[in-house]
Short mmCIF file of C-alpha atoms and ligand atoms in Angstrom, two decimals:
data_model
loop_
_atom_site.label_atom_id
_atom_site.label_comp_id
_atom_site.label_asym_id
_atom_site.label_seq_id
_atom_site.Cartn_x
_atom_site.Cartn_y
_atom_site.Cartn_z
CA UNK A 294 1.20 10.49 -28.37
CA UNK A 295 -1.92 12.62 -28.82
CA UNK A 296 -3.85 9.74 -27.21
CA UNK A 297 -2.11 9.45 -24.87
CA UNK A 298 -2.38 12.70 -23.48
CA UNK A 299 -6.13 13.02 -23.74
CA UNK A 300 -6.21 9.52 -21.86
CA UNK A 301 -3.74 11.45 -19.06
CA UNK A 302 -6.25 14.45 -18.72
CA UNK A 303 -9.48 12.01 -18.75
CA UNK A 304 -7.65 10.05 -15.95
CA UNK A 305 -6.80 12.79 -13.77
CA UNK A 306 -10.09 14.58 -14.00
CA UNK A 307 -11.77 10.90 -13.41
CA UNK A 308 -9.56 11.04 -10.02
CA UNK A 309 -10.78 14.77 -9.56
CA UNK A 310 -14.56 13.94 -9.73
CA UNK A 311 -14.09 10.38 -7.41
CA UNK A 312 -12.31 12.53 -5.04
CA UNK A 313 -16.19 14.61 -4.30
CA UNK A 314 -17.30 11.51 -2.99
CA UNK A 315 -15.68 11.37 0.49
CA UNK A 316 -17.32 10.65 4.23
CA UNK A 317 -16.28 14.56 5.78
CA UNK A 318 -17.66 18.03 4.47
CA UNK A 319 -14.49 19.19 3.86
CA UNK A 320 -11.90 16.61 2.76
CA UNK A 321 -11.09 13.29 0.98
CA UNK A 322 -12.19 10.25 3.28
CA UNK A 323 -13.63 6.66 1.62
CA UNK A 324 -13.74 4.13 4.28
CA UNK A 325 -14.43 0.38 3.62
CA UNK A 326 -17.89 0.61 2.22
CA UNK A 327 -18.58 3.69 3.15
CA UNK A 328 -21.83 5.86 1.31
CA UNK A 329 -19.88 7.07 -0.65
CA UNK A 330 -18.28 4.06 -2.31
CA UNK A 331 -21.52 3.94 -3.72
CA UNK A 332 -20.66 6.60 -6.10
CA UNK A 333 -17.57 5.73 -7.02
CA UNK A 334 -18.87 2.19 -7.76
CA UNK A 335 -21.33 4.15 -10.00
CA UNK A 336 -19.21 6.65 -11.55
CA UNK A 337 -16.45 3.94 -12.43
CA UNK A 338 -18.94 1.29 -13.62
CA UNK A 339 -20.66 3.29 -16.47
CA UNK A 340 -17.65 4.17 -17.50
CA UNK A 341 -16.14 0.48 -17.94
CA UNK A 342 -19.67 -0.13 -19.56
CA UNK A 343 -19.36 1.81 -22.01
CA UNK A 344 -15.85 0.09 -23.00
CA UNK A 345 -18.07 -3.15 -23.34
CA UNK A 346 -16.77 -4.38 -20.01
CA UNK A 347 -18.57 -7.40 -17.94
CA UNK A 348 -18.93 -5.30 -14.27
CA UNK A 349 -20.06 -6.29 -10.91
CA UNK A 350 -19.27 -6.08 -7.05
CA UNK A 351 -18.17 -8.88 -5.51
CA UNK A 352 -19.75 -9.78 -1.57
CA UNK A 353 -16.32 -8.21 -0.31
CA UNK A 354 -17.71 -4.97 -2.03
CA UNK A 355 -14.75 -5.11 -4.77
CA UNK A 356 -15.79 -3.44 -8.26
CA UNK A 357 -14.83 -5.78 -10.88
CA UNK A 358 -14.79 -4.89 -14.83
CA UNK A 359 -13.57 -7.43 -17.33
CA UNK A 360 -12.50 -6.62 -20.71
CA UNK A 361 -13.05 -10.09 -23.08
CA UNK A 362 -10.09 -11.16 -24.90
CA UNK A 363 -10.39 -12.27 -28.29
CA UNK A 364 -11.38 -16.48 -27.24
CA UNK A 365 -13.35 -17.90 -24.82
CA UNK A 366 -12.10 -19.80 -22.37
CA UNK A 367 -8.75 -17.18 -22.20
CA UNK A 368 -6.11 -16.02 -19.23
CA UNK A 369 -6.59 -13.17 -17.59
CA UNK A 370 -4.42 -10.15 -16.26
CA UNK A 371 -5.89 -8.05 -13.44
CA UNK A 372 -5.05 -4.34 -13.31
CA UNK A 373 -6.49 -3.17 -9.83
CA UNK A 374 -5.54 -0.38 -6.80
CA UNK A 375 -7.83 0.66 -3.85
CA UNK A 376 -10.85 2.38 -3.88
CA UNK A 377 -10.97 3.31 0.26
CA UNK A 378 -8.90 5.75 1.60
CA UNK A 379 -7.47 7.30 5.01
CA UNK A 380 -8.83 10.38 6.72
CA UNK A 381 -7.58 13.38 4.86
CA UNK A 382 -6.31 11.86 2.23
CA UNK A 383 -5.33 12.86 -1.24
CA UNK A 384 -7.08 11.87 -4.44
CA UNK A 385 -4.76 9.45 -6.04
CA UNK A 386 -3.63 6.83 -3.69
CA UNK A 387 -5.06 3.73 -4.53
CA UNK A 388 -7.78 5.52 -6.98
CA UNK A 389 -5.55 5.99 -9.52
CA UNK A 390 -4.70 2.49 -10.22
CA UNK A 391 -7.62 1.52 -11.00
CA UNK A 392 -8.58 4.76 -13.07
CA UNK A 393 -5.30 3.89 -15.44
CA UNK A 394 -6.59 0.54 -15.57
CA UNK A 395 -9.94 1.51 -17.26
CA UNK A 396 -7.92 4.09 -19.24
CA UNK A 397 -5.66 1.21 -20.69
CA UNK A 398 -8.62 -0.68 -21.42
CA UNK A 399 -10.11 2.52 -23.32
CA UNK A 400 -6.34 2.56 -25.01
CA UNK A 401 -7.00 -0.83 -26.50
CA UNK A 402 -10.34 0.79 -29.15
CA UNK A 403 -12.01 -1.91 -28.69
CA UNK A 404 -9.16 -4.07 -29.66
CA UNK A 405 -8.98 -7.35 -28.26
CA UNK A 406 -5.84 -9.08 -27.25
CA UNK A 407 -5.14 -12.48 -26.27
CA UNK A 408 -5.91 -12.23 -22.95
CA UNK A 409 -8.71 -10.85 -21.20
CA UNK A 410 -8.23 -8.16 -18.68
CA UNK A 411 -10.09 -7.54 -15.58
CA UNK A 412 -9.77 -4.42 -13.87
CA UNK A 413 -10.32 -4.43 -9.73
CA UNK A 414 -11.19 -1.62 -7.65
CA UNK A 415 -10.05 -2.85 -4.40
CA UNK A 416 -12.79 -2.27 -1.53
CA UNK A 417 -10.17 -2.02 1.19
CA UNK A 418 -6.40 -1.38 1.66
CA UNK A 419 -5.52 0.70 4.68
CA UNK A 420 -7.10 -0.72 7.31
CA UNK A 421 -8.98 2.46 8.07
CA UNK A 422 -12.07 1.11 9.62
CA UNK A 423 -11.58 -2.10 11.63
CA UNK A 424 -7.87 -1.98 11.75
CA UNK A 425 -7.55 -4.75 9.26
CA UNK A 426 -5.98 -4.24 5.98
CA UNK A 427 -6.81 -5.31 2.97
CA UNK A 428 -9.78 -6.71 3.45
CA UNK A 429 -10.45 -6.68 -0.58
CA UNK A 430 -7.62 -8.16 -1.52
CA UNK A 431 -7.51 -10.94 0.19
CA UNK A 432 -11.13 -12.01 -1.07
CA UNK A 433 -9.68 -11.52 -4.38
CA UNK A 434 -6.73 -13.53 -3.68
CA UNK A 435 -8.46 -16.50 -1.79
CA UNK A 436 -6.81 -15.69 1.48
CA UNK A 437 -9.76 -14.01 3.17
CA UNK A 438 -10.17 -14.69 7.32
CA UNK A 439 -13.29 -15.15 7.87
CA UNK A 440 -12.99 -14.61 11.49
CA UNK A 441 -12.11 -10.71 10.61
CA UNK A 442 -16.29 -10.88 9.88
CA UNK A 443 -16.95 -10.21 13.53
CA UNK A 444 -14.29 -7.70 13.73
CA UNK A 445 -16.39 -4.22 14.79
CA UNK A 446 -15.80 -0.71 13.88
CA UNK A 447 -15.71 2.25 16.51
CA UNK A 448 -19.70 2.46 15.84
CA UNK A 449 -20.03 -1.30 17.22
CA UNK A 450 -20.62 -2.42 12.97
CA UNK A 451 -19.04 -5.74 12.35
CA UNK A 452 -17.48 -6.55 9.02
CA UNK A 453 -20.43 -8.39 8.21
CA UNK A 454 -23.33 -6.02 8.99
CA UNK A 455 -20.71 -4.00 6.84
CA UNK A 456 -21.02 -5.59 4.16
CA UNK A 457 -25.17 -6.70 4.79
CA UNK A 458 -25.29 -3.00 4.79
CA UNK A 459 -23.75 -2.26 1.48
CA UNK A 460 -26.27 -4.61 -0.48
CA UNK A 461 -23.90 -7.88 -0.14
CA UNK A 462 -23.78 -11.21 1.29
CA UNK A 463 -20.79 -11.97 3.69
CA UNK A 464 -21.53 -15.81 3.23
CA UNK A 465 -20.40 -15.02 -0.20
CA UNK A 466 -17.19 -13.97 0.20
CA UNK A 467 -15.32 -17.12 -1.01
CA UNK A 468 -16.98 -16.33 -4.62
CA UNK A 469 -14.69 -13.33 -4.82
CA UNK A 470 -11.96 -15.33 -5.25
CA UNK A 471 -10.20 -15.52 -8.46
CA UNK A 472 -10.72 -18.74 -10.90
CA UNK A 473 -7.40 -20.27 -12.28
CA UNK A 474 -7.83 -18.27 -15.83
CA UNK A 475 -6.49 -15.08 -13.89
CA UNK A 476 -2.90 -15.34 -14.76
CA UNK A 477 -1.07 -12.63 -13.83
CA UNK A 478 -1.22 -8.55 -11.61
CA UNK A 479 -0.46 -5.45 -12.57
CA UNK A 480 -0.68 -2.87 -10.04
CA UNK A 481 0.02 1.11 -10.85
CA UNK A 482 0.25 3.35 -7.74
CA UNK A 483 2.17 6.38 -6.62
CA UNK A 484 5.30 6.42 -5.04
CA UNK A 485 4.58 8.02 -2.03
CA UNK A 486 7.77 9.09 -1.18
CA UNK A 487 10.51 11.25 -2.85
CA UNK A 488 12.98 8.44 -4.56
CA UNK A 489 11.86 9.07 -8.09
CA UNK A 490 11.34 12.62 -7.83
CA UNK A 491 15.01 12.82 -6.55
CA UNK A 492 16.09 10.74 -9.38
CA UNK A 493 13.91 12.99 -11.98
CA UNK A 494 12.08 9.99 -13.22
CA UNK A 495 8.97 9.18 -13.87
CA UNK A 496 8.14 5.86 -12.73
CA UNK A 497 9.95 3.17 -11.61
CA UNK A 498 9.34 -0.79 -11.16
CA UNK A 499 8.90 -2.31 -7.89
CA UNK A 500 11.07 -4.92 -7.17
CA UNK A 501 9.79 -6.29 -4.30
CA UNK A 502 7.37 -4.82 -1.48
CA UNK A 503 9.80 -4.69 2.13
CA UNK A 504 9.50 -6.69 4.78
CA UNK A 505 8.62 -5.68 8.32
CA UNK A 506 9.18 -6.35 11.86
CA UNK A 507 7.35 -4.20 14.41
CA UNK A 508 8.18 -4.24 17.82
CA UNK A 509 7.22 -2.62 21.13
CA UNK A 510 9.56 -1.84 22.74
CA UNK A 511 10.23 -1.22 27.05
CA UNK A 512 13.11 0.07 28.84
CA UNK A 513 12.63 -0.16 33.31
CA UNK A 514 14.30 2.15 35.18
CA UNK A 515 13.43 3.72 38.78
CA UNK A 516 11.21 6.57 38.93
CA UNK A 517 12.41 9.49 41.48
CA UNK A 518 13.14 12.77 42.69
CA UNK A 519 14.23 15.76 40.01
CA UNK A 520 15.79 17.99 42.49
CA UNK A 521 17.35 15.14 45.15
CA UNK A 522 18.55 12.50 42.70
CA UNK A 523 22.18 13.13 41.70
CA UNK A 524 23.17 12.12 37.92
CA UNK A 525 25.38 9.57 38.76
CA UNK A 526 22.67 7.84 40.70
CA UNK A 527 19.99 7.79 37.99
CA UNK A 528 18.19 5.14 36.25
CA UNK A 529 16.64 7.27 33.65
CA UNK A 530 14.40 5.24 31.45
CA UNK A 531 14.33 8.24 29.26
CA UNK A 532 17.61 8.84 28.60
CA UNK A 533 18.27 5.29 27.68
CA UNK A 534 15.29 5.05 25.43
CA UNK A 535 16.87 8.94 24.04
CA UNK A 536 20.19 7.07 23.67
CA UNK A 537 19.04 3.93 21.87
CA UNK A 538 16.59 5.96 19.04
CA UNK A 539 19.87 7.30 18.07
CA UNK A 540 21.53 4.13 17.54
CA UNK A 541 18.36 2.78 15.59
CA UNK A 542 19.09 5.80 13.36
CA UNK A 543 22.73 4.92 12.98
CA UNK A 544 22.30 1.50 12.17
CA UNK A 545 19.41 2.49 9.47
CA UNK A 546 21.69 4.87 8.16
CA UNK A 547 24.42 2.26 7.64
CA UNK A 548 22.59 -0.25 6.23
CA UNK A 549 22.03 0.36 2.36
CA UNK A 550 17.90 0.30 1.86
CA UNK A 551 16.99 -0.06 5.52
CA UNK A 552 14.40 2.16 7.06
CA UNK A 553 13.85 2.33 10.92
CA UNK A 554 11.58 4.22 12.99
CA UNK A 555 10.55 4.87 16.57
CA UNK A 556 7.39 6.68 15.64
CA UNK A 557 5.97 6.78 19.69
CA UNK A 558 6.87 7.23 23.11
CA UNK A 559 5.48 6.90 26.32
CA UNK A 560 7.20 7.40 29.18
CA UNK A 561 5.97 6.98 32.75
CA UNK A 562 5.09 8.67 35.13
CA UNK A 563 5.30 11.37 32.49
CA UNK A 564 5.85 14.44 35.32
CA UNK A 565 8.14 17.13 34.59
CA UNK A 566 9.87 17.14 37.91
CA UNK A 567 9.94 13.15 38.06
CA UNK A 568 12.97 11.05 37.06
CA UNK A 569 10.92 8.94 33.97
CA UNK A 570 10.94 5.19 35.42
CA UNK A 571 9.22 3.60 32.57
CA UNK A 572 9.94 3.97 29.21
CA UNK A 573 7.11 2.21 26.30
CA UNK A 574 8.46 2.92 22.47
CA UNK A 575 7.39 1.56 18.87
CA UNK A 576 10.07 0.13 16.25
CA UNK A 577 9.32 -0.54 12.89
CA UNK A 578 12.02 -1.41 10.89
CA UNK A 579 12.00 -2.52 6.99
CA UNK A 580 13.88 -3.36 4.35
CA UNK A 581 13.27 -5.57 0.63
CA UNK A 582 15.55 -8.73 1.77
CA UNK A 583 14.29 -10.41 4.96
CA UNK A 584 17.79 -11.38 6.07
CA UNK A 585 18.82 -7.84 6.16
CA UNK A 586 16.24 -6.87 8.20
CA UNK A 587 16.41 -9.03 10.64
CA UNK A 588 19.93 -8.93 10.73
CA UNK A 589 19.67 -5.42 11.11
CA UNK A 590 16.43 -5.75 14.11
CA UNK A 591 18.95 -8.20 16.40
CA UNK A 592 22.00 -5.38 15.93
CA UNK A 593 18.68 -2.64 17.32
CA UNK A 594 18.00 -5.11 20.57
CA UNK A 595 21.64 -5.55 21.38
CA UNK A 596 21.75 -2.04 21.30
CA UNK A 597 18.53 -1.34 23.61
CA UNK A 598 19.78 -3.86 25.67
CA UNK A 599 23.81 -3.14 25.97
CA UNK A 600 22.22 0.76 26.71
CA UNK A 601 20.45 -0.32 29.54
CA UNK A 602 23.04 -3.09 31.33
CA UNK A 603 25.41 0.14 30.56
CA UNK A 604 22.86 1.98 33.06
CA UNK A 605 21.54 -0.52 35.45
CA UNK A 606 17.98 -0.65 33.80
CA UNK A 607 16.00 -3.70 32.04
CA UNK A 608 15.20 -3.81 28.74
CA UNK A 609 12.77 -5.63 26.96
CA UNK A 610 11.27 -6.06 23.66
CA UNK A 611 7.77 -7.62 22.07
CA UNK A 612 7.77 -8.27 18.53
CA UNK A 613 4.32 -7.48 17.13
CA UNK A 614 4.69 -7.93 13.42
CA UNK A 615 7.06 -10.33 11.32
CA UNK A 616 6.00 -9.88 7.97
CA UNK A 617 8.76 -11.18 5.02
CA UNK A 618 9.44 -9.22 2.17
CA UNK A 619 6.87 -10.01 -0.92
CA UNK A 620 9.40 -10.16 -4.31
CA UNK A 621 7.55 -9.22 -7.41
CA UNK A 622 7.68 -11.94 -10.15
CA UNK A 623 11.16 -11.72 -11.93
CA UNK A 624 9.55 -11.69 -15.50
CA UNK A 625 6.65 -9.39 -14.94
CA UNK A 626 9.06 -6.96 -13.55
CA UNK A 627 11.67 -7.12 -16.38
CA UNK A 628 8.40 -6.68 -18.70
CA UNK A 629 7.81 -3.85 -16.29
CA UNK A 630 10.81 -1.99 -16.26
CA UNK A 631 11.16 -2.54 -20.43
CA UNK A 632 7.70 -0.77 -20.72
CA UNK A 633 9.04 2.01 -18.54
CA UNK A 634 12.29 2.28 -20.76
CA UNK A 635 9.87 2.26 -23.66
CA UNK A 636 7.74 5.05 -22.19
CA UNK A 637 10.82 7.20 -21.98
CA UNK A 638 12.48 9.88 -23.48
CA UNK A 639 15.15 8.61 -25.87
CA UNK A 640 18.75 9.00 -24.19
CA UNK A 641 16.65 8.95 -20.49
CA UNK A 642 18.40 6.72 -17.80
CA UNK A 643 17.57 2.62 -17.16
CA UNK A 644 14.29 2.58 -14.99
CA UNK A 645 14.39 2.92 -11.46
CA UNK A 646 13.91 -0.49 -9.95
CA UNK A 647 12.94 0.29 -6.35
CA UNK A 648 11.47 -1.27 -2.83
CA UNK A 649 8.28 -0.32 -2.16
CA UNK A 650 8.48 0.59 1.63
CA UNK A 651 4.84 0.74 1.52
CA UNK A 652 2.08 -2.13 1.77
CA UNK A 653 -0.33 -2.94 -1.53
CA UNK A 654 -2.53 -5.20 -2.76
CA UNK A 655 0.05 -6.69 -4.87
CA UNK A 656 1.58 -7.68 -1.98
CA UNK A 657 -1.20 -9.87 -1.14
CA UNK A 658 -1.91 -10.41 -4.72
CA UNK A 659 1.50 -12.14 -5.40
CA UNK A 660 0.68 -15.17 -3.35
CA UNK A 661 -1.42 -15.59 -5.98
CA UNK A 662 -0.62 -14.78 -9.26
CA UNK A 663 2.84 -13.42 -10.53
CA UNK A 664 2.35 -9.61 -9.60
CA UNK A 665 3.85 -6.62 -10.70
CA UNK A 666 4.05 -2.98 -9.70
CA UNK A 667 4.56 0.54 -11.16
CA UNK A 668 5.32 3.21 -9.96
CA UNK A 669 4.57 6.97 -10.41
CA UNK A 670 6.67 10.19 -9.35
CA UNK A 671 4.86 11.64 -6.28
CA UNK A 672 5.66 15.39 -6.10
CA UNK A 673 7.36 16.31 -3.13
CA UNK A 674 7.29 12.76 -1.69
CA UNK A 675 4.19 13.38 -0.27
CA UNK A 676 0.70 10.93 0.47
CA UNK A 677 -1.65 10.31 3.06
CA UNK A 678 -2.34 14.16 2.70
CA UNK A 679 -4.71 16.20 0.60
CA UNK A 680 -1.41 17.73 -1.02
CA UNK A 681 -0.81 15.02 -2.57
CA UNK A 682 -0.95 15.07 -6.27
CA UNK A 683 0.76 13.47 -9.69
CA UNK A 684 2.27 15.07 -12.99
CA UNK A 685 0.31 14.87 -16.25
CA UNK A 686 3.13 13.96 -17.93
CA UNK A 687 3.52 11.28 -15.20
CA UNK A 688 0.33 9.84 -15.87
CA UNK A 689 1.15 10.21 -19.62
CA UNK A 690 4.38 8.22 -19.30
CA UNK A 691 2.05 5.35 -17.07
CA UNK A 692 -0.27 5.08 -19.89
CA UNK A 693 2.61 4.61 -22.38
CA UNK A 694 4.46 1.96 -20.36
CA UNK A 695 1.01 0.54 -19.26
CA UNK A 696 -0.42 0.49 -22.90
CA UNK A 697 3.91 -1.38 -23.91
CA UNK A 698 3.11 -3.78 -21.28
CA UNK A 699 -0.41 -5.01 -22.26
CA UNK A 700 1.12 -5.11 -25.92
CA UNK A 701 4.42 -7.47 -24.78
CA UNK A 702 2.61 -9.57 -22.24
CA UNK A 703 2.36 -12.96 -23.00
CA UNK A 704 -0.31 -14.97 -20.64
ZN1 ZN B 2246 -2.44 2.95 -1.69
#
């Protein structure tokens, strides 16, 4: 127990010192090899020295540490999160994943198990830079594009002179890729939203990581007149796209699990004393079982366009995205949710097993390897914002069920 909350403190002031290194003056920003993923590099890799681990940084700029098991030629589980972060971000999205997973190898006391582990600092997640996610993992995973190389930054950088920059080779890149002795994922990261802290529980085991479908979406009406234009003569674009964001919210509300969102507008000409002719809005709609989701997307376009036959306008939609739910390996997460049951107060309710509603690099990861995903209580729901924080006795309770699950796992 003692341990385990010394381990708890070192791992949130570990996340309090990486959070220093950060692009802006004032706040927490690490973009895909940024300056100052230098330091963290540095910071993280004396530490995982000193444990005895093997480190080095692969040519997609991912910080690898492995901990030897106790043979040679031995399986491996990888314990990994993100090292990059958005603009004004907080200091323990992504970061401290990979901070637990040096702490569980410092749990271990020089201990070797049957497996090796290899911990992964991931050098890219959100996307942040050149509007391509997880550029790490997918070097790690095998799945890399290479024609994302020649992608360029807002500073005209490409991915490659990126990575020249940071000391690496881009040619390289397919050496990042795991061998076949890496067996199996483990991936701890915070919630980010408010379903455990509503539920007073700790952590909780990710199920599966939802699927999306993103959309844009149009609704064509006829511009005109404010003052000459009599209601029952209108073709409002606006008021059709008003009437149809209310019936995306009443079929995510029905729908047990499903999340939908019109998250912009744009609506043309955009005058105050003009009828709006043209109306542009975003869906994204998600849910952890593919057939609900889309079940749930064709209900939203019947709706958009029953709304605007109803009022003599067009409708019209362009899906952008597609992307199927990614189900986390049934035994990893029963292993998962036991260590969580393990880690908890006797007489405490069955772990939460939950959809992650959020993208990781275990999503990515699990085309791989079997994956599996943690998760810890995010106060007030909130990430992606420098408020956002964890509980000791969170990070405590990770340890415990982190420390269960390296002790059950069988490779
Ligand atoms: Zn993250």
């Amino acid at each position: 127990m003692e341990s385990f909350d010394h381990s708890a403190r070192a791992v949130l002031a570990c996340c309090d010192e990486l959070s220093h290194y950060s692009e802006a003056p004032a706040s927490i920003e690490r973009t895909f090899l940024s300056a100052p993923i230098h330091d963290v590099h540095r910071h993280l890799r004396a530490w995982m020295e000193r444990l005895g681990m093997r480190v080095w940084v692969d040519a997609a700029g991912n910080l690898r540490g492995v901990y030897a098991g106790e043979r040679a030629d031995e399986k491996r589980l990888v314990i990994g999160s993100h090292l990059d972060t958005v603009p004004n971000a907080g200091a323990y999205d992504g970061v401290l994943g990979v901070v637990m997973g040096v702490a569980l190898v410092e749990l271990l006391r020089d201990e070797r198990l049957a497996y090796g582990i290899e911990v992964i600092g991931f050098s890219e997640e959100e996307g942040v830079r050149f509007g391509v996610p997880f550029l790490g993992s997918h070097a790690v995973a095998g799945s890399f594009d290479r024609t994302v190389l020649d992608r360029r930054d807002q500073a005209g950088v490409s991915v490659a002179d990126a990575i020249r920059a940071f000391g690496l080779n881009p040619d390289e890149i397919g050496s990042a890729a795991l061998d076949s002795n890496a067996a199996a994922y483990l991936e701890i990261h915070i919630e980010q939203g408010p379903v455990l802290e509503k539920a007073g529980q700790a952590l909780g085991a990710v199920s599966s990581i939802a699927g999306q479908t993103r959309a844009a979406v149009t609704f064509r009406g006829k511009a005109n007149h404010a003052g000459t234009t009599p209601m029952a003569l209108r073709r409002d674009a606006l008021c059709a796209a008003a009437e149809w964001i209310l019936a995306v919210e009443r079929e995510a509300r029905a729908t047990h699990g499903l999340v939908a969102t019109v998250g912009k507008i744009d609506a043309a000409p955009g005058a105050g004393n003009v009828i709006a002719g043209e109306v542009q809005a975003t869906l994204d709609v998600r849910h952890g079982v593919d057939q609900v989701r889309e079940r749930a997307f064709r209900t939203i376009v019947r709706a958009g366009e029953e709304i605007a036959r109803r009022r003599g306008l067009l409708f019209s939609h362009d899906v952008r995205l597609n992307q199927a739910a990614v189900p986390m390996n049934p035994d990893l997460l029963a292993l998962a949710a036991e260590s969580i049951a393990a880690a908890s107060p006797p007489g405490a309710p069955a772990p939460m097993r939950m959809v992650s509603g959020a993208g990781h690099d275990a999503m990515v990861l699990a085309a791989r390897v079997p994956s599996a995903m943690i998760f810890v209580r995010s106060p007030g729901g909130v990430s992606h914002h420098p408020d956002e924080t964890v509980l000791l006795q969170d990070v405590q309770a990770a340890l415990m069920a982190g420390s269960y699950f390296l002790r059950k796992l069988s490779l």
